[in-house]
Short mmCIF file of C-alpha atoms in Angstrom, two decimals:
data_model
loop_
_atom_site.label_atom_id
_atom_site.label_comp_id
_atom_site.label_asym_id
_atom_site.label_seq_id
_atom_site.Cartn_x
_atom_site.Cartn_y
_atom_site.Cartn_z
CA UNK A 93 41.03 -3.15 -5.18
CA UNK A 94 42.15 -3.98 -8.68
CA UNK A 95 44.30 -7.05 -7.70
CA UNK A 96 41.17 -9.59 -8.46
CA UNK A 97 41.08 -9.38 -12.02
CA UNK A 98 42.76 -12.85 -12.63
CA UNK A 99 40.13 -15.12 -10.45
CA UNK A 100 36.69 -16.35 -10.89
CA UNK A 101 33.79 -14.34 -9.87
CA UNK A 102 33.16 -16.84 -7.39
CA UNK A 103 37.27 -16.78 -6.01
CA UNK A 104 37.01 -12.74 -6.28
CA UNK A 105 33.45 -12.37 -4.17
CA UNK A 106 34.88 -14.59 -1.37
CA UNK A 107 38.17 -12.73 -1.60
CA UNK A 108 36.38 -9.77 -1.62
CA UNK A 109 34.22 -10.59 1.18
CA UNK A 110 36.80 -11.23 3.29
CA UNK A 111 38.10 -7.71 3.27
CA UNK A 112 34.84 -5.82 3.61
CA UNK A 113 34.70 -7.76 6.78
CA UNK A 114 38.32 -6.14 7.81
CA UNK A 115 37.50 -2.96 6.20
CA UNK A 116 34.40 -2.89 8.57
CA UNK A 117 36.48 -3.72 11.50
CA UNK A 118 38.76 -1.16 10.74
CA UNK A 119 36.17 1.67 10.29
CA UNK A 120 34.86 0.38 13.75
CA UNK A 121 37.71 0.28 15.57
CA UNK A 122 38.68 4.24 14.30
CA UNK A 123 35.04 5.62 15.06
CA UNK A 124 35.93 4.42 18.64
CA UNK A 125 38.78 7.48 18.56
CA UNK A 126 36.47 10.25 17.02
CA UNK A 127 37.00 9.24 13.11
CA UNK A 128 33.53 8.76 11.15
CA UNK A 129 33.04 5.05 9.97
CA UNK A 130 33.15 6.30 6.58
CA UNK A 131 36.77 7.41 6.98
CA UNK A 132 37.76 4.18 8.39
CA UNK A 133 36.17 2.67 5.91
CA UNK A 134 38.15 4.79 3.02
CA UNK A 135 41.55 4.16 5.13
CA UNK A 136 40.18 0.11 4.88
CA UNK A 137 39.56 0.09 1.16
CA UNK A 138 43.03 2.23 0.38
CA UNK A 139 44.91 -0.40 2.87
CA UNK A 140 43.50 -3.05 0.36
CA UNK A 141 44.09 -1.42 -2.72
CA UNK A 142 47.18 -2.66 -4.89
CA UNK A 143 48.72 1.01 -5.59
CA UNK A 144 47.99 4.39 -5.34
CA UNK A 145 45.04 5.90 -6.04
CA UNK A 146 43.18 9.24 -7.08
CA UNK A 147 40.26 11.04 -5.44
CA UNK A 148 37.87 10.22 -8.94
CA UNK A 149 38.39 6.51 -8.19
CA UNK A 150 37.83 6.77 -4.24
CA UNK A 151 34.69 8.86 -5.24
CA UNK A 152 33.46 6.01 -7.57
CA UNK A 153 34.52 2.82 -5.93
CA UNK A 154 33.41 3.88 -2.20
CA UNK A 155 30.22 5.58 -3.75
CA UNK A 156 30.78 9.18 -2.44
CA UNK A 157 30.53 12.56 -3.33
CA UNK A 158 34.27 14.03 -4.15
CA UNK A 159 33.90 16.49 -2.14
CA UNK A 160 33.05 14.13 1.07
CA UNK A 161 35.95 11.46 -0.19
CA UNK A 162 38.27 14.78 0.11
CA UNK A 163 37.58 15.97 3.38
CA UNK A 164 38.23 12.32 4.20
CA UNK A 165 41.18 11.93 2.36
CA UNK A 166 42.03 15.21 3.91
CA UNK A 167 41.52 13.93 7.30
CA UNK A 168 43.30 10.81 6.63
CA UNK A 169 46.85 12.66 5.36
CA UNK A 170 46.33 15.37 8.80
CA UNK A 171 46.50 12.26 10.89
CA UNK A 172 49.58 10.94 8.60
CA UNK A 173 47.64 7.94 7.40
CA UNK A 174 47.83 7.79 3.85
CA UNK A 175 50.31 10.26 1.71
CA UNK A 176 50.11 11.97 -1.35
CA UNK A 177 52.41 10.46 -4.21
CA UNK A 178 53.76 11.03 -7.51
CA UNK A 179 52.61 9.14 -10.60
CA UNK A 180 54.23 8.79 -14.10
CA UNK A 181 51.97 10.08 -17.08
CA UNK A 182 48.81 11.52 -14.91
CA UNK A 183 48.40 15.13 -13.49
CA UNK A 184 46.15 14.03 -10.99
CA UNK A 185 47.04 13.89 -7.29
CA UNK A 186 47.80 10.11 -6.09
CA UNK A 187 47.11 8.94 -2.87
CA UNK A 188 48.61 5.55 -0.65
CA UNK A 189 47.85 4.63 2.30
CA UNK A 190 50.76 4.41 5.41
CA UNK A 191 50.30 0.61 5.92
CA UNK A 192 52.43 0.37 9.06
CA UNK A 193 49.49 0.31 11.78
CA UNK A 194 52.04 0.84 14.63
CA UNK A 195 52.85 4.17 13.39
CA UNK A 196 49.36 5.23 12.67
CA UNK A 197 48.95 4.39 16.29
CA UNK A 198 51.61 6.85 16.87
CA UNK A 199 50.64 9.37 14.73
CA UNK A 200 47.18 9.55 15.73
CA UNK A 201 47.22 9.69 18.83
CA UNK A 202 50.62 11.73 19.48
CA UNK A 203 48.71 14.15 17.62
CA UNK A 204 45.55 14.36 18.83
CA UNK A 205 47.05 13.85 23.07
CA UNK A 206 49.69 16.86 22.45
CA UNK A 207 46.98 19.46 21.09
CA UNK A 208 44.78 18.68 24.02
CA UNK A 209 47.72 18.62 26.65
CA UNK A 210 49.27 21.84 25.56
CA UNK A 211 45.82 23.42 25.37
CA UNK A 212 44.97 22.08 28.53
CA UNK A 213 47.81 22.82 30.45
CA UNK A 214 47.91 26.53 28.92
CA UNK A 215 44.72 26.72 31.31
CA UNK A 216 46.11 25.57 34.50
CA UNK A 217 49.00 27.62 33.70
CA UNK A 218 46.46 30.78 33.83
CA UNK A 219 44.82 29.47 36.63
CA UNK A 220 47.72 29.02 38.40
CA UNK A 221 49.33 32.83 37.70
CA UNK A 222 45.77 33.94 39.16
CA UNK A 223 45.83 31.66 42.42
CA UNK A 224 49.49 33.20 42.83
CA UNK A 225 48.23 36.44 42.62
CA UNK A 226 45.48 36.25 44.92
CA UNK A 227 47.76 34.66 47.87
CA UNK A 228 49.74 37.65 47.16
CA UNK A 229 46.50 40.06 47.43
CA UNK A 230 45.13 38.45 50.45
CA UNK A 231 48.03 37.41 52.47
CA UNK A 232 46.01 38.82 55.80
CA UNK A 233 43.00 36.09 55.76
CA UNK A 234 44.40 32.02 56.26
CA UNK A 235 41.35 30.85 55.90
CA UNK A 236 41.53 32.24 52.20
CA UNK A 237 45.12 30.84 51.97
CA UNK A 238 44.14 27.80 53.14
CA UNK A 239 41.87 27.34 50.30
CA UNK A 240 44.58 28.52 47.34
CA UNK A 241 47.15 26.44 48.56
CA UNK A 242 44.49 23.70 48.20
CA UNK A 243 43.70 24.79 44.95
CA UNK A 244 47.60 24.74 43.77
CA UNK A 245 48.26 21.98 44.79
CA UNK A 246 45.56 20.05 42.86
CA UNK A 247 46.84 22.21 39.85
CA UNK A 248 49.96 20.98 40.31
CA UNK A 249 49.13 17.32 40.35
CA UNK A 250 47.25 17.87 37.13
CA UNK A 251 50.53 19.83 35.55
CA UNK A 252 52.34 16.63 36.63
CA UNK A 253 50.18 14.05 35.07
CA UNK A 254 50.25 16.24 31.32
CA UNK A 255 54.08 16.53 31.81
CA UNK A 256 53.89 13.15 31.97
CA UNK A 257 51.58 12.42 28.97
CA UNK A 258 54.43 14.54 26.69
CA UNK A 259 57.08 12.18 27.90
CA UNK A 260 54.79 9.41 26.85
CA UNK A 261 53.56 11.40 23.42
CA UNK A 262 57.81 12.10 22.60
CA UNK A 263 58.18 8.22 22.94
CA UNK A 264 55.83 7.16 20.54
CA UNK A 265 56.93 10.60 18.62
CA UNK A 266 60.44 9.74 18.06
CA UNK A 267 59.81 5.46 18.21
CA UNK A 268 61.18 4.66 21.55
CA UNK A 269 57.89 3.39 22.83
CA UNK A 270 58.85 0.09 20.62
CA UNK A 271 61.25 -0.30 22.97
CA UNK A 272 59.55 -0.15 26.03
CA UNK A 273 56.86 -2.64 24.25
CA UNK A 274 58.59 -4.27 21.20
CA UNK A 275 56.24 -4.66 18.21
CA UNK A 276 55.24 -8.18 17.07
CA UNK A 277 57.40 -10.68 15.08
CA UNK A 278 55.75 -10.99 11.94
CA UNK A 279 55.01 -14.74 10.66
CA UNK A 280 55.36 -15.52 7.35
CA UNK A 281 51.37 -15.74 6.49
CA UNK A 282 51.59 -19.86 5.71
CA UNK A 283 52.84 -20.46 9.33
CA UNK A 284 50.37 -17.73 11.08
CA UNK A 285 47.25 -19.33 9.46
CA UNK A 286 48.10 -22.49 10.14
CA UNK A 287 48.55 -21.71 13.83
CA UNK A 288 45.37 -19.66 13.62
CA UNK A 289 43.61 -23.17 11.91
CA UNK A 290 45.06 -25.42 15.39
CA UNK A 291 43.97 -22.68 17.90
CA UNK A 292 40.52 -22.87 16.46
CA UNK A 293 40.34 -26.81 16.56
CA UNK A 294 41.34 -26.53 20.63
#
């Protein structure tokens, strides 16, 4: 965060307290989807930081090894949450973070629901090609029919609900879920804390 050089030490510790306490919540909030605090914690600092950044600085600043702050960075540009960027006079990779939170919300979870759907519904799809082919093999017992046409059915609910779930992934994929649920109007900062300041008085 090398936007504080300008204020006091006491004006650049509250400042900087301030966003630890959002950098926390942000590492919370993404441990609650599968992503290690530490992660959300680099995403947190990077979302701070006034300008790009390389992997020697993360490694200093946040304290870690480089080879843990690249598997996070690493983790961070699979889930298309920071990029990699080009910087005049330096050879060494650059890295910024994607600040608009609605589309990490897409990206993340668009591609973490469409690997699990299409994996998942690759193995109803075999168990339904092997329910088929049993009906065929025992066509003579209805008790045994009874039971695969049970079976499908349930299959086929489940195939219905991921079908589903990649309409829903394609909408946030290509934007129209903002749409269906507009994003926020965005305050200008003056007006939003001072509407922040009254709700707190009530």
């Amino acid at each position: 965060m090398n936007d504080l050089s300008g204020f006091t030490t006491e004006q650049s510790q509250k400042i900087q307290k301030n966003r630890e306490r959002v950098i926390d919540s942000i590492g919370k909030n993404m441990d609650l989807y599968g992503i290690t605090l530490s992660i959300g914690h680099l995403y947190g600092y990077m979302y701070f930081n006034n300008g790009p950044v390389t992997l020697d600085e993360l490694s200093k600043t946040m304290g870690m090894s480089k080879t843990s702050m690249s598997t996070g960075v690493r983790t961070l540009m699979d889930l298309k949450m920071i990029d990699k960027v080009w910087g005049k006079g330096t050879r060494k990779d650059l890295y910024e973070v994607e600040p608009d939170w609605y589309q990490n919300f897409s990206d993340f979870f668009s591609i973490k629901w469409r690997k699990a759907v299409e994996g998942n519904m690759n193995a109803l799809n075999k168990s339904l090609v092997e329910l088929r082919h049993m009906k065929k093999e025992y066509e003579e017992s209805p008790e045994l029919q009874a039971v695969l046409e049970a079976d499908e059915a349930k299959i086929a609910h489940a195939m219905d609900y991921y079908k589903w779930l990649l309409r829903l992934i394609e909408a946030m994929e290509t934007g129209k879920i903002f749409e269906l649920i507009p994003k926020e109007p965005r305050e200008p900062a003056s007006q939003e804390a001072g509407r922040t300041e009254h709700d707190g008085r009530e």
